[in-house]
PDB file of C-alpha atoms in Angstrom:
ATOM      1  CA  MET A  17       5.007 -14.239   4.646  1.00 91.00           C
ATOM      2  CA  HIS A  18       4.983 -16.680   1.414  1.00 95.00           C
ATOM      3  CA  LEU A  19       5.885 -14.536  -1.603  1.00 95.00           C
ATOM      4  CA  ARG A  20       4.581 -16.181  -5.169  1.00 96.00           C
ATOM      5  CA  LEU A  21       6.708 -14.260  -7.911  1.00 96.00           C
ATOM      6  CA  ILE A  22       6.618 -14.626 -11.787  1.00 96.00           C
ATOM      7  CA  VAL A  23       9.885 -13.347 -13.006  1.00 96.00           C
ATOM      8  CA  PRO A  24      10.828 -12.482 -16.314  1.00 95.00           C
ATOM      9  CA  PRO A  25      13.586 -14.599 -17.471  1.00 93.00           C
ATOM     10  CA  ASP A  26      16.108 -11.784 -18.106  1.00 93.00           C
ATOM     11  CA  ARG A  27      15.877 -10.986 -14.445  1.00 93.00           C
ATOM     12  CA  SER A  28      15.327 -14.397 -12.975  1.00 93.00           C
ATOM     13  CA  GLU A  29      19.004 -14.763 -11.787  1.00 94.00           C
ATOM     14  CA  ARG A  30      19.211 -11.385 -10.192  1.00 94.00           C
ATOM     15  CA  VAL A  31      16.041 -11.742  -8.090  1.00 95.00           C
ATOM     16  CA  LEU A  32      16.964 -15.376  -7.099  1.00 95.00           C
ATOM     17  CA  ASP A  33      20.432 -14.405  -6.021  1.00 94.00           C
ATOM     18  CA  GLY A  34      19.379 -11.265  -3.686  1.00 93.00           C
ATOM     19  CA  LEU A  35      16.452 -13.507  -2.126  1.00 94.00           C
ATOM     20  CA  VAL A  36      19.232 -16.569  -1.287  1.00 94.00           C
ATOM     21  CA  ALA A  37      21.573 -13.888   0.128  1.00 92.00           C
ATOM     22  CA  ASP A  38      19.148 -12.234   2.456  1.00 91.00           C
ATOM     23  CA  PRO A  39      19.097 -13.330   5.773  1.00 90.00           C
ATOM     24  CA  GLY A  40      15.633 -12.785   5.991  1.00 89.00           C
ATOM     25  CA  VAL A  41      14.436 -15.005   3.686  1.00 92.00           C
ATOM     26  CA  SER A  42      14.100 -18.606   3.458  1.00 91.00           C
ATOM     27  CA  CYS A  43      12.905 -21.742   1.568  1.00 92.00           C
ATOM     28  CA  VAL A  44      13.771 -20.088  -1.629  1.00 94.00           C
ATOM     29  CA  THR A  45      12.611 -22.067  -4.978  1.00 95.00           C
ATOM     30  CA  ARG A  46      12.650 -21.370  -8.361  1.00 95.00           C
ATOM     31  CA  VAL A  47      10.351 -23.486 -11.236  1.00 95.00           C
ATOM     32  CA  PRO A  48      12.271 -22.132 -14.737  1.00 95.00           C
ATOM     33  CA  GLY A  49       9.459 -21.503 -17.423  1.00 93.00           C
ATOM     34  CA  ALA A  50       6.441 -22.616 -15.028  1.00 94.00           C
ATOM     35  CA  ALA A  51       4.680 -19.158 -15.783  1.00 93.00           C
ATOM     36  CA  HIS A  52       2.641 -18.557 -19.129  1.00 94.00           C
ATOM     37  CA  ARG A  53       0.399 -15.552 -18.168  1.00 92.00           C
ATOM     38  CA  PRO A  54       3.223 -13.416 -17.461  1.00 93.00           C
ATOM     39  CA  ALA A  55       5.353 -15.499 -19.223  1.00 93.00           C
ATOM     40  CA  GLY A  56       8.510 -16.126 -16.850  1.00 94.00           C
ATOM     41  CA  ASP A  57      10.134 -18.251 -14.011  1.00 96.00           C
ATOM     42  CA  LEU A  58       8.121 -19.205 -11.075  1.00 96.00           C
ATOM     43  CA  ILE A  59      10.090 -18.352  -7.535  1.00 96.00           C
ATOM     44  CA  GLU A  60       8.416 -18.720  -4.079  1.00 96.00           C
ATOM     45  CA  CYS A  61       9.832 -18.395  -0.808  1.00 94.00           C
ATOM     46  CA  ASP A  62       9.133 -17.465   3.044  1.00 94.00           C
ATOM     47  CA  VAL A  63       9.974 -14.010   4.224  1.00 93.00           C
ATOM     48  CA  THR A  64       9.958 -12.670   7.901  1.00 91.00           C
ATOM     49  CA  ARG A  65       7.235  -9.810   8.207  1.00 88.00           C
ATOM     50  CA  GLU A  66      10.205  -7.526   9.435  1.00 85.00           C
ATOM     51  CA  ALA A  67      11.901  -8.075   5.761  1.00 88.00           C
ATOM     52  CA  THR A  68       8.825  -8.204   3.800  1.00 91.00           C
ATOM     53  CA  SER A  69       8.595  -4.483   2.877  1.00 88.00           C
ATOM     54  CA  ASP A  70      12.413  -4.546   1.795  1.00 88.00           C
ATOM     55  CA  VAL A  71      12.217  -7.542  -0.214  1.00 93.00           C
ATOM     56  CA  LEU A  72       9.166  -5.972  -1.754  1.00 94.00           C
ATOM     57  CA  VAL A  73      10.985  -2.490  -2.454  1.00 92.00           C
ATOM     58  CA  ARG A  74      13.899  -4.370  -4.588  1.00 93.00           C
ATOM     59  CA  LEU A  75      11.299  -6.492  -6.251  1.00 94.00           C
ATOM     60  CA  LYS A  76       9.618  -3.362  -7.433  1.00 93.00           C
ATOM     61  CA  ALA A  77      12.872  -1.847  -8.307  1.00 93.00           C
ATOM     62  CA  GLU A  78      13.204  -5.090 -10.890  1.00 93.00           C
ATOM     63  CA  GLY A  79      10.042  -4.350 -12.544  1.00 93.00           C
ATOM     64  CA  LEU A  80       7.902  -7.304 -11.225  1.00 94.00           C
ATOM     65  CA  TYR A  81       5.238  -5.021 -10.206  1.00 93.00           C
ATOM     66  CA  ASP A  82       4.760  -4.283 -14.038  1.00 93.00           C
ATOM     67  CA  ASP A  83       6.033  -6.876 -15.955  1.00 93.00           C
ATOM     68  CA  GLY A  84       5.959  -9.863 -13.800  1.00 93.00           C
ATOM     69  CA  SER A  85       3.700 -11.034 -10.571  1.00 94.00           C
ATOM     70  CA  VAL A  86       4.090 -10.258  -6.827  1.00 95.00           C
ATOM     71  CA  ALA A  87       1.671 -12.161  -4.469  1.00 94.00           C
ATOM     72  CA  LEU A  88       1.866 -12.572  -0.609  1.00 93.00           C
ATOM     73  CA  THR A  89       0.067 -14.976   1.853  1.00 92.00           C
ATOM     74  CA  SER A  90       0.388 -15.389   5.873  1.00 88.00           C
ATOM     75  CA  VAL A  91       1.985 -17.908   7.081  1.00 87.00           C
ATOM     76  CA  ASP A  92       0.301 -19.283  10.240  1.00 83.00           C
ATOM     77  CA  SER A  93       3.234 -21.400  11.188  1.00 83.00           C
ATOM     78  CA  ALA A  94       6.817 -21.938  10.279  1.00 83.00           C
ATOM     79  CA  PRO A  95       8.232 -24.354  12.856  1.00 86.00           C
ATOM     80  CA  SER A  96      11.426 -25.428  10.716  1.00 85.00           C
ATOM     81  CA  ARG A  97      15.092 -24.261  11.619  1.00 86.00           C
ATOM     82  CA  ASN A  98      15.539 -22.292   8.530  1.00 85.00           C
ATOM     83  CA  ALA A  99      12.510 -20.340   9.035  1.00 84.00           C
ATOM     84  CA  GLN A 100      13.584 -20.054  12.634  1.00 83.00           C
ATOM     85  CA  ALA A 101      17.053 -18.575  11.382  1.00 85.00           C
ATOM     86  CA  ALA A 102      15.497 -15.883   9.360  1.00 84.00           C
ATOM     87  CA  GLU A 103      13.381 -14.593  11.662  1.00 82.00           C
ATOM     88  CA  LYS A 104      16.303 -14.209  14.432  1.00 80.00           C
ATOM     89  CA  ALA A 105      18.450 -12.375  11.596  1.00 77.00           C
ATOM     90  CA  ALA A 106      15.440  -9.873  11.066  1.00 75.00           C
ATOM     91  CA  PRO A 107      15.329  -6.824  13.127  1.00 70.00           C
ATOM     92  CA  GLY A 108      12.660  -6.293  15.548  1.00 68.00           C
ATOM     93  CA  ALA A 109       9.206  -8.380  16.499  1.00 70.00           C
ATOM     94  CA  PRO A 110       7.127  -9.838  13.719  1.00 72.00           C
ATOM     95  CA  ASP A 111       4.111  -7.431  14.845  1.00 71.00           C
ATOM     96  CA  ASP A 112       6.381  -4.020  14.862  1.00 73.00           C
ATOM     97  CA  ALA A 113       6.837  -4.337  11.100  1.00 77.00           C
ATOM     98  CA  VAL A 114       4.509  -3.089   8.756  1.00 83.00           C
ATOM     99  CA  ILE A 115       4.281  -3.927   5.200  1.00 87.00           C
ATOM    100  CA  TRP A 116       3.229  -0.817   3.562  1.00 87.00           C
ATOM    101  CA  ASP A 117       2.364  -2.209   0.386  1.00 89.00           C
ATOM    102  CA  VAL A 118       0.318  -4.684   1.635  1.00 89.00           C
ATOM    103  CA  VAL A 119      -1.759  -2.365   3.779  1.00 89.00           C
ATOM    104  CA  VAL A 120      -2.122   0.115   0.630  1.00 91.00           C
ATOM    105  CA  ASP A 121      -3.619  -2.847  -1.299  1.00 91.00           C
ATOM    106  CA  GLN A 122      -5.836  -3.642   1.273  1.00 89.00           C
ATOM    107  CA  ALA A 123      -7.139  -0.085   1.486  1.00 92.00           C
ATOM    108  CA  TYR A 124      -7.880   0.272  -2.092  1.00 93.00           C
ATOM    109  CA  ASN A 125      -9.858  -3.087  -2.006  1.00 91.00           C
ATOM    110  CA  GLU A 126     -12.005  -1.656   1.197  1.00 91.00           C
ATOM    111  CA  ALA A 127     -12.359   1.608  -0.715  1.00 91.00           C
ATOM    112  CA  GLY A 128     -13.442  -0.270  -3.951  1.00 88.00           C
ATOM    113  CA  GLY A 129     -17.037  -0.741  -2.477  1.00 84.00           C
ATOM    114  CA  SER A 130     -19.370  -3.576  -3.407  1.00 89.00           C
ATOM    115  CA  TRP A 131     -23.442  -4.315  -3.271  1.00 92.00           C
ATOM    116  CA  VAL A 132     -22.156  -6.374  -0.196  1.00 93.00           C
ATOM    117  CA  TYR A 133     -20.798  -3.694   1.632  1.00 93.00           C
ATOM    118  CA  TYR A 134     -24.186  -1.542   1.354  1.00 95.00           C
ATOM    119  CA  VAL A 135     -26.243  -4.778   2.322  1.00 95.00           C
ATOM    120  CA  PHE A 136     -24.235  -5.495   5.420  1.00 94.00           C
ATOM    121  CA  LEU A 137     -24.139  -1.812   6.490  1.00 95.00           C
ATOM    122  CA  THR A 138     -27.803  -1.155   5.900  1.00 96.00           C
ATOM    123  CA  LEU A 139     -28.312  -4.581   7.479  1.00 95.00           C
ATOM    124  CA  ALA A 140     -26.532  -3.282  10.652  1.00 94.00           C
ATOM    125  CA  THR A 141     -28.448   0.132  10.646  1.00 95.00           C
ATOM    126  CA  MET A 142     -31.947  -1.613  10.689  1.00 95.00           C
ATOM    127  CA  ILE A 143     -30.656  -3.908  13.383  1.00 95.00           C
ATOM    128  CA  ALA A 144     -29.804  -0.860  15.326  1.00 93.00           C
ATOM    129  CA  SER A 145     -32.962   0.927  14.630  1.00 93.00           C
ATOM    130  CA  VAL A 146     -34.875  -2.540  16.157  1.00 93.00           C
ATOM    131  CA  ALA A 147     -32.175  -1.981  19.230  1.00 92.00           C
ATOM    132  CA  VAL A 148     -33.821   1.394  19.873  1.00 91.00           C
ATOM    133  CA  VAL A 149     -37.064   0.428  19.756  1.00 91.00           C
ATOM    134  CA  THR A 150     -36.759  -2.448  21.848  1.00 91.00           C
ATOM    135  CA  ASP A 151     -33.610  -0.479  24.139  1.00 88.00           C
ATOM    136  CA  SER A 152     -31.815  -3.718  23.952  1.00 89.00           C
ATOM    137  CA  SER A 153     -28.169  -3.535  24.290  1.00 87.00           C
ATOM    138  CA  ILE A 154     -27.429  -7.040  22.637  1.00 89.00           C
ATOM    139  CA  LEU A 155     -29.029  -5.870  19.592  1.00 90.00           C
ATOM    140  CA  VAL A 156     -26.745  -2.737  19.919  1.00 90.00           C
ATOM    141  CA  VAL A 157     -23.537  -5.166  19.911  1.00 89.00           C
ATOM    142  CA  GLY A 158     -25.128  -7.298  17.195  1.00 89.00           C
ATOM    143  CA  ALA A 159     -25.429  -4.190  14.776  1.00 90.00           C
ATOM    144  CA  MET A 160     -21.752  -3.279  15.504  1.00 89.00           C
ATOM    145  CA  VAL A 161     -20.743  -6.322  14.598  1.00 87.00           C
ATOM    146  CA  VAL A 162     -22.360  -6.481  11.406  1.00 89.00           C
ATOM    147  CA  GLY A 163     -21.099  -2.897  10.203  1.00 87.00           C
ATOM    148  CA  PRO A 164     -18.405  -3.179   7.916  1.00 89.00           C
ATOM    149  CA  GLU A 165     -17.786   0.483   8.026  1.00 90.00           C
ATOM    150  CA  PHE A 166     -14.385   0.275   9.588  1.00 88.00           C
ATOM    151  CA  GLY A 167     -12.518  -0.989   7.231  1.00 89.00           C
ATOM    152  CA  VAL A 168     -13.399   2.088   5.110  1.00 93.00           C
ATOM    153  CA  VAL A 169     -12.308   4.140   8.091  1.00 93.00           C
ATOM    154  CA  ALA A 170      -9.033   2.689   7.925  1.00 92.00           C
ATOM    155  CA  ALA A 171      -8.591   2.840   4.051  1.00 94.00           C
ATOM    156  CA  LEU A 172      -9.424   6.825   4.560  1.00 95.00           C
ATOM    157  CA  ALA A 173      -6.730   6.782   7.660  1.00 94.00           C
ATOM    158  CA  VAL A 174      -4.225   5.240   5.333  1.00 94.00           C
ATOM    159  CA  GLY A 175      -4.956   7.452   2.315  1.00 94.00           C
ATOM    160  CA  LEU A 176      -4.602  10.739   4.238  1.00 95.00           C
ATOM    161  CA  PHE A 177      -1.210   9.505   6.137  1.00 94.00           C
ATOM    162  CA  LEU A 178       0.191   8.478   2.265  1.00 92.00           C
ATOM    163  CA  ARG A 179      -1.055  11.633   0.959  1.00 92.00           C
ATOM    164  CA  LYS A 180      -3.297   9.220  -1.558  1.00 93.00           C
ATOM    165  CA  GLY A 181      -5.554  11.666  -2.801  1.00 92.00           C
ATOM    166  CA  GLY A 182      -7.559   9.085  -4.803  1.00 93.00           C
ATOM    167  CA  LEU A 183      -7.915   6.618  -2.244  1.00 94.00           C
ATOM    168  CA  THR A 184      -8.790   9.335   0.616  1.00 95.00           C
ATOM    169  CA  LYS A 185     -11.663  10.449  -1.943  1.00 96.00           C
ATOM    170  CA  ARG A 186     -12.682   7.058  -2.936  1.00 95.00           C
ATOM    171  CA  SER A 187     -12.995   6.299   0.882  1.00 95.00           C
ATOM    172  CA  LEU A 188     -14.534   9.429   1.886  1.00 95.00           C
ATOM    173  CA  MET A 189     -17.440   9.174  -0.736  1.00 96.00           C
ATOM    174  CA  LEU A 190     -17.843   5.277  -0.082  1.00 96.00           C
ATOM    175  CA  LEU A 191     -18.575   6.345   3.855  1.00 94.00           C
ATOM    176  CA  VAL A 192     -20.663   9.049   3.030  1.00 95.00           C
ATOM    177  CA  LYS A 193     -22.947   7.305   0.100  1.00 95.00           C
ATOM    178  CA  GLY A 194     -22.921   4.179   2.578  1.00 95.00           C
ATOM    179  CA  PHE A 195     -24.680   5.926   5.513  1.00 96.00           C
ATOM    180  CA  VAL A 196     -26.762   7.804   3.799  1.00 96.00           C
ATOM    181  CA  LEU A 197     -28.416   5.075   1.705  1.00 96.00           C
ATOM    182  CA  ALA A 198     -28.622   2.863   5.008  1.00 96.00           C
ATOM    183  CA  ILE A 199     -30.178   6.012   6.674  1.00 96.00           C
ATOM    184  CA  VAL A 200     -32.593   6.430   3.918  1.00 97.00           C
ATOM    185  CA  LEU A 201     -33.547   2.659   3.862  1.00 97.00           C
ATOM    186  CA  THR A 202     -33.762   2.276   7.317  1.00 96.00           C
ATOM    187  CA  ALA A 203     -36.431   5.351   7.658  1.00 95.00           C
ATOM    188  CA  ILE A 204     -38.556   3.975   5.162  1.00 96.00           C
ATOM    189  CA  ALA A 205     -38.656   0.938   6.912  1.00 95.00           C
ATOM    190  CA  ALA A 206     -39.502   2.806  10.148  1.00 94.00           C
ATOM    191  CA  LEU A 207     -42.206   4.766   8.289  1.00 95.00           C
ATOM    192  CA  LEU A 208     -43.601   1.298   7.118  1.00 95.00           C
ATOM    193  CA  ALA A 209     -43.588   0.068  10.439  1.00 92.00           C
ATOM    194  CA  ARG A 210     -45.229   3.126  11.776  1.00 92.00           C
ATOM    195  CA  ALA A 211     -47.929   2.587   9.013  1.00 91.00           C
ATOM    196  CA  VAL A 212     -48.796  -0.678  10.079  1.00 91.00           C
ATOM    197  CA  GLY A 213     -49.019   0.630  13.736  1.00 88.00           C
ATOM    198  CA  TRP A 214     -45.604  -1.217  14.977  1.00 90.00           C
ATOM    199  CA  VAL A 215     -43.914   1.646  16.162  1.00 88.00           C
ATOM    200  CA  ASP A 216     -44.498   5.840  17.100  1.00 86.00           C
ATOM    201  CA  ALA A 217     -42.527   8.588  18.207  1.00 87.00           C
ATOM    202  CA  SER A 218     -42.855   7.433  21.797  1.00 84.00           C
ATOM    203  CA  ASP A 219     -40.495   4.641  21.272  1.00 82.00           C
ATOM    204  CA  VAL A 220     -38.054   6.608  20.363  1.00 85.00           C
ATOM    205  CA  THR A 221     -38.412   9.346  22.974  1.00 84.00           C
ATOM    206  CA  ALA A 222     -39.186   7.306  26.023  1.00 82.00           C
ATOM    207  CA  ALA A 223     -36.652   6.492  28.448  1.00 82.00           C
ATOM    208  CA  ARG A 224     -33.983   4.190  27.267  1.00 82.00           C
ATOM    209  CA  PRO A 225     -31.726   3.285  30.335  1.00 84.00           C
ATOM    210  CA  LEU A 226     -29.920   0.849  28.169  1.00 82.00           C
ATOM    211  CA  THR A 227     -29.620   2.368  24.279  1.00 81.00           C
ATOM    212  CA  GLY A 228     -30.128   6.390  25.421  1.00 79.00           C
ATOM    213  CA  PHE A 229     -26.509   6.736  25.202  1.00 83.00           C
ATOM    214  CA  ILE A 230     -26.563   6.567  21.105  1.00 85.00           C
ATOM    215  CA  TRP A 231     -28.052  10.070  20.934  1.00 84.00           C
ATOM    216  CA  ARG A 232     -26.056  12.041  23.763  1.00 83.00           C
ATOM    217  CA  PRO A 233     -22.420  11.938  22.870  1.00 85.00           C
ATOM    218  CA  ASP A 234     -20.171  12.641  25.567  1.00 85.00           C
ATOM    219  CA  ARG A 235     -16.154  13.576  25.963  1.00 89.00           C
ATOM    220  CA  TRP A 236     -16.145   9.426  26.532  1.00 87.00           C
ATOM    221  CA  SER A 237     -17.474   8.968  22.929  1.00 87.00           C
ATOM    222  CA  ALA A 238     -14.513  10.683  21.528  1.00 89.00           C
ATOM    223  CA  VAL A 239     -11.841   8.924  23.633  1.00 92.00           C
ATOM    224  CA  VAL A 240     -13.583   5.601  22.983  1.00 89.00           C
ATOM    225  CA  ALA A 241     -13.521   6.507  19.135  1.00 89.00           C
ATOM    226  CA  VAL A 242      -9.973   7.500  19.624  1.00 92.00           C
ATOM    227  CA  LEU A 243      -8.647   4.083  21.226  1.00 90.00           C
ATOM    228  CA  ALA A 244     -10.898   2.063  18.867  1.00 88.00           C
ATOM    229  CA  GLY A 245      -9.370   3.148  15.816  1.00 88.00           C
ATOM    230  CA  SER A 246      -6.025   2.953  17.063  1.00 89.00           C
ATOM    231  CA  ALA A 247      -6.767  -0.594  17.911  1.00 87.00           C
ATOM    232  CA  GLY A 248      -8.242  -1.376  14.757  1.00 86.00           C
ATOM    233  CA  VAL A 249      -5.592   0.036  12.694  1.00 89.00           C
ATOM    234  CA  LEU A 250      -2.790  -1.714  14.659  1.00 86.00           C
ATOM    235  CA  SER A 251      -4.279  -4.674  14.313  1.00 83.00           C
ATOM    236  CA  GLN A 252      -4.788  -4.412  10.599  1.00 82.00           C
ATOM    237  CA  THR A 253      -1.450  -3.307   9.865  1.00 83.00           C
ATOM    238  CA  ALA A 254       0.233  -6.129  12.316  1.00 76.00           C
ATOM    239  CA  GLY A 255      -1.975  -9.089  10.778  1.00 72.00           C
ATOM    240  CA  ARG A 256      -3.912  -9.521  13.825  1.00 69.00           C
ATOM    241  CA  GLY A 257      -7.527  -9.411  12.399  1.00 64.00           C
ATOM    242  CA  ASN A 258      -9.005 -11.132  15.117  1.00 61.00           C
ATOM    243  CA  ALA A 259      -8.693  -8.243  17.502  1.00 58.00           C
ATOM    244  CA  LEU A 260     -10.748  -6.109  14.867  1.00 63.00           C
ATOM    245  CA  VAL A 261     -14.032  -7.873  16.533  1.00 63.00           C
ATOM    246  CA  GLY A 262     -13.287  -5.801  19.698  1.00 60.00           C
ATOM    247  CA  VAL A 263     -13.017  -2.624  17.366  1.00 65.00           C
ATOM    248  CA  PHE A 264     -16.458  -3.055  16.188  1.00 66.00           C
ATOM    249  CA  ILE A 265     -18.120  -3.880  19.468  1.00 63.00           C
ATOM    250  CA  SER A 266     -16.600  -0.261  20.616  1.00 65.00           C
ATOM    251  CA  VAL A 267     -17.621   2.405  18.480  1.00 76.00           C
ATOM    252  CA  THR A 268     -21.227   3.553  17.986  1.00 82.00           C
ATOM    253  CA  THR A 269     -21.086   4.599  14.366  1.00 89.00           C
ATOM    254  CA  VAL A 270     -23.929   1.886  13.000  1.00 92.00           C
ATOM    255  CA  PRO A 271     -26.346   2.585  16.001  1.00 92.00           C
ATOM    256  CA  ALA A 272     -25.893   6.053  16.024  1.00 93.00           C
ATOM    257  CA  ALA A 273     -27.124   5.972  12.191  1.00 94.00           C
ATOM    258  CA  GLY A 274     -30.156   3.500  13.314  1.00 93.00           C
ATOM    259  CA  ASP A 275     -31.489   5.996  15.812  1.00 92.00           C
ATOM    260  CA  LEU A 276     -30.649   8.832  13.252  1.00 94.00           C
ATOM    261  CA  ALA A 277     -32.802   7.166  11.005  1.00 94.00           C
ATOM    262  CA  LEU A 278     -35.478   6.630  13.400  1.00 92.00           C
ATOM    263  CA  SER A 279     -35.677  10.121  15.037  1.00 92.00           C
ATOM    264  CA  VAL A 280     -36.039  11.301  11.009  1.00 93.00           C
ATOM    265  CA  ALA A 281     -38.868   9.078  10.272  1.00 92.00           C
ATOM    266  CA  LEU A 282     -40.920   9.219  13.380  1.00 90.00           C
ATOM    267  CA  TRP A 283     -39.845  12.803  13.978  1.00 91.00           C
ATOM    268  CA  ALA A 284     -37.826  13.351  17.066  1.00 87.00           C
ATOM    269  CA  PRO A 285     -36.064  16.526  16.410  1.00 88.00           C
ATOM    270  CA  HIS A 286     -34.379  16.583  19.839  1.00 86.00           C
ATOM    271  CA  GLN A 287     -32.358  13.342  19.023  1.00 89.00           C
ATOM    272  CA  ILE A 288     -31.609  14.340  15.311  1.00 92.00           C
ATOM    273  CA  GLY A 289     -28.442  16.625  16.351  1.00 91.00           C
ATOM    274  CA  GLY A 290     -27.024  14.208  19.075  1.00 90.00           C
ATOM    275  CA  SER A 291     -27.430  10.730  16.743  1.00 92.00           C
ATOM    276  CA  ALA A 292     -25.594  12.824  13.872  1.00 93.00           C
ATOM    277  CA  ALA A 293     -23.007  14.162  16.233  1.00 93.00           C
ATOM    278  CA  GLN A 294     -22.285  10.665  17.647  1.00 92.00           C
ATOM    279  CA  LEU A 295     -22.049   9.480  14.508  1.00 92.00           C
ATOM    280  CA  GLY A 296     -19.523  12.202  13.312  1.00 93.00           C
ATOM    281  CA  ILE A 297     -17.548  12.074  16.565  1.00 93.00           C
ATOM    282  CA  ASN A 298     -16.690   8.162  16.216  1.00 91.00           C
ATOM    283  CA  LEU A 299     -16.072   8.501  12.314  1.00 93.00           C
ATOM    284  CA  ALA A 300     -13.528  11.502  13.145  1.00 93.00           C
ATOM    285  CA  GLY A 301     -12.038  10.205  16.026  1.00 93.00           C
ATOM    286  CA  MET A 302     -11.089   6.948  14.335  1.00 92.00           C
ATOM    287  CA  THR A 303      -9.618   8.297  11.220  1.00 94.00           C
ATOM    288  CA  ALA A 304      -7.731  10.654  13.213  1.00 94.00           C
ATOM    289  CA  ALA A 305      -6.317   7.989  15.501  1.00 93.00           C
ATOM    290  CA  GLY A 306      -5.470   5.795  12.424  1.00 92.00           C
ATOM    291  CA  VAL A 307      -3.836   8.550  10.855  1.00 94.00           C
ATOM    292  CA  VAL A 308      -1.726   9.025  14.242  1.00 94.00           C
ATOM    293  CA  THR A 309      -0.903   5.240  14.794  1.00 92.00           C
ATOM    294  CA  LEU A 310       0.256   4.818  11.397  1.00 92.00           C
ATOM    295  CA  LEU A 311       2.723   7.863  11.851  1.00 91.00           C
ATOM    296  CA  LEU A 312       3.901   6.457  15.036  1.00 89.00           C
ATOM    297  CA  GLN A 313       4.476   2.956  13.578  1.00 86.00           C
ATOM    298  CA  ARG A 314       6.555   4.293  10.701  1.00 85.00           C
ATOM    299  CA  VAL A 315       8.449   6.731  13.225  1.00 84.00           C
ATOM    300  CA  ILE A 316       9.530   4.098  15.926  1.00 80.00           C
ATOM    301  CA  TRP A 317      10.176   1.437  13.321  1.00 75.00           C
ATOM    302  CA  ARG A 318      12.435   3.754  11.695  1.00 76.00           C
ATOM    303  CA  SER A 319      14.146   4.804  14.842  1.00 75.00           C
ATOM    304  CA  TYR A 320      14.535   1.045  15.885  1.00 69.00           C
ATOM    305  CA  LEU A 321      16.104   0.151  12.575  1.00 67.00           C
ATOM    306  CA  ARG A 322      18.455   3.239  13.086  1.00 70.00           C
ATOM    307  CA  VAL A 323      19.640   2.081  16.461  1.00 68.00           C
ATOM    308  CA  LYS A 324      20.133  -1.292  15.197  1.00 64.00           C
ATOM    309  CA  GLN A 325      22.155   0.192  12.727  1.00 61.00           C
ATOM    310  CA  VAL A 326      24.429   2.226  14.726  1.00 63.00           C
ATOM    311  CA  ARG A 327      24.821  -0.657  17.017  1.00 61.00           C
ATOM    312  CA  GLY A 328      26.178  -2.886  14.125  1.00 57.00           C
ATOM    313  CA  VAL A 329      23.528  -5.510  14.824  1.00 47.00           C
ATOM    314  CA  ALA A 330      22.129  -4.713  11.520  1.00 44.00           C
ATOM    315  CA  GLY A 331      24.917  -5.424   9.475  1.00 42.00           C
ATOM    316  CA  PRO A 332      23.897  -8.319   7.597  1.00 42.00           C
ATOM    317  CA  LEU A 333      20.848  -5.795   6.394  1.00 40.00           C
ATOM    318  CA  ARG A 334      23.231  -3.459   4.829  1.00 37.00           C
ATOM    319  CA  GLY A 335      21.572  -3.945   1.188  1.00 42.00           C
ATOM    320  CA  ARG A 336      18.124  -2.839   2.307  1.00 43.00           C
ATOM    321  CA  SER A 337      16.193   0.191   1.887  1.00 42.00           C
ATOM    322  CA  GLU A 338      13.612   2.325   4.109  1.00 40.00           C
ATOM    323  CA  SER A 339      11.827   3.558   0.988  1.00 41.00           C
ATOM    324  CA  GLY A 340       9.451   0.517   1.689  1.00 42.00           C
ATOM    325  CA  GLN A 341       8.225   2.408   4.705  1.00 41.00           C
ATOM    326  CA  SER A 342       7.036   5.729   2.860  1.00 39.00           C
TER     327      SER A 342
END
């Protein structure tokens, strides 16, 4: 991770000395007086993922979150010998470390909501409704990929796990409002399509060998939701965002919303309950799995550090705190 810091002049030397002394930090530079808003010295460095949370704890204690600035970006490659030495000195593997401040910041961003979120969720639900009418598995996958809801589900899991009531409430409300709006607009579109003779109730109630599973949840629906939730949260905390695509095409939240909208608009009452259950099972399963995954990551990482300290391997890290993991 690359850190760009703006440090008040009265704390600059102390912060700089702490970074230079940390074996998990490399490529430390300082430009005195370079920053103007907020005013201070510009300090930049590269930090291994395993050391980042502990470095951030110290920076927060120095008041940089309030009086200065802290910005993090991911470094795709650092082939220099200095960077390799820092990585070797840090405990564990990069993917095993959770940078909690980044996770929380991303969660608040996801829970913020925007018109783009509502538009994407509505478009995905409408694509899913067309998939139901045409019995197209390809369109089901397309709707899953377009749907933006997993980021909000992950934010809900973070809020529940860290007991952040504000984040939990915002995430839950965004999920509810997003799906209600998407389902209502899709139902209106279905009514318009029925008015011009494009669809009728038989398009929903007829045998659908490729998409009938959407409104018929079973035990495997819960299993897939749990597995996808774990994989999604793990990919986000480990910085493996490319794995999220696999999560998107694993869960049937958006397809269930599309089926539900059609069932209401064209009145297929025997499918309304099944579609709603499928949607609820997937959202609840992913959220619960996310919370458990975060808990396991914290427990495993703390246990690993404790073993290293007992064995004396983590001696150079004696100044670090575990509070960044809480």
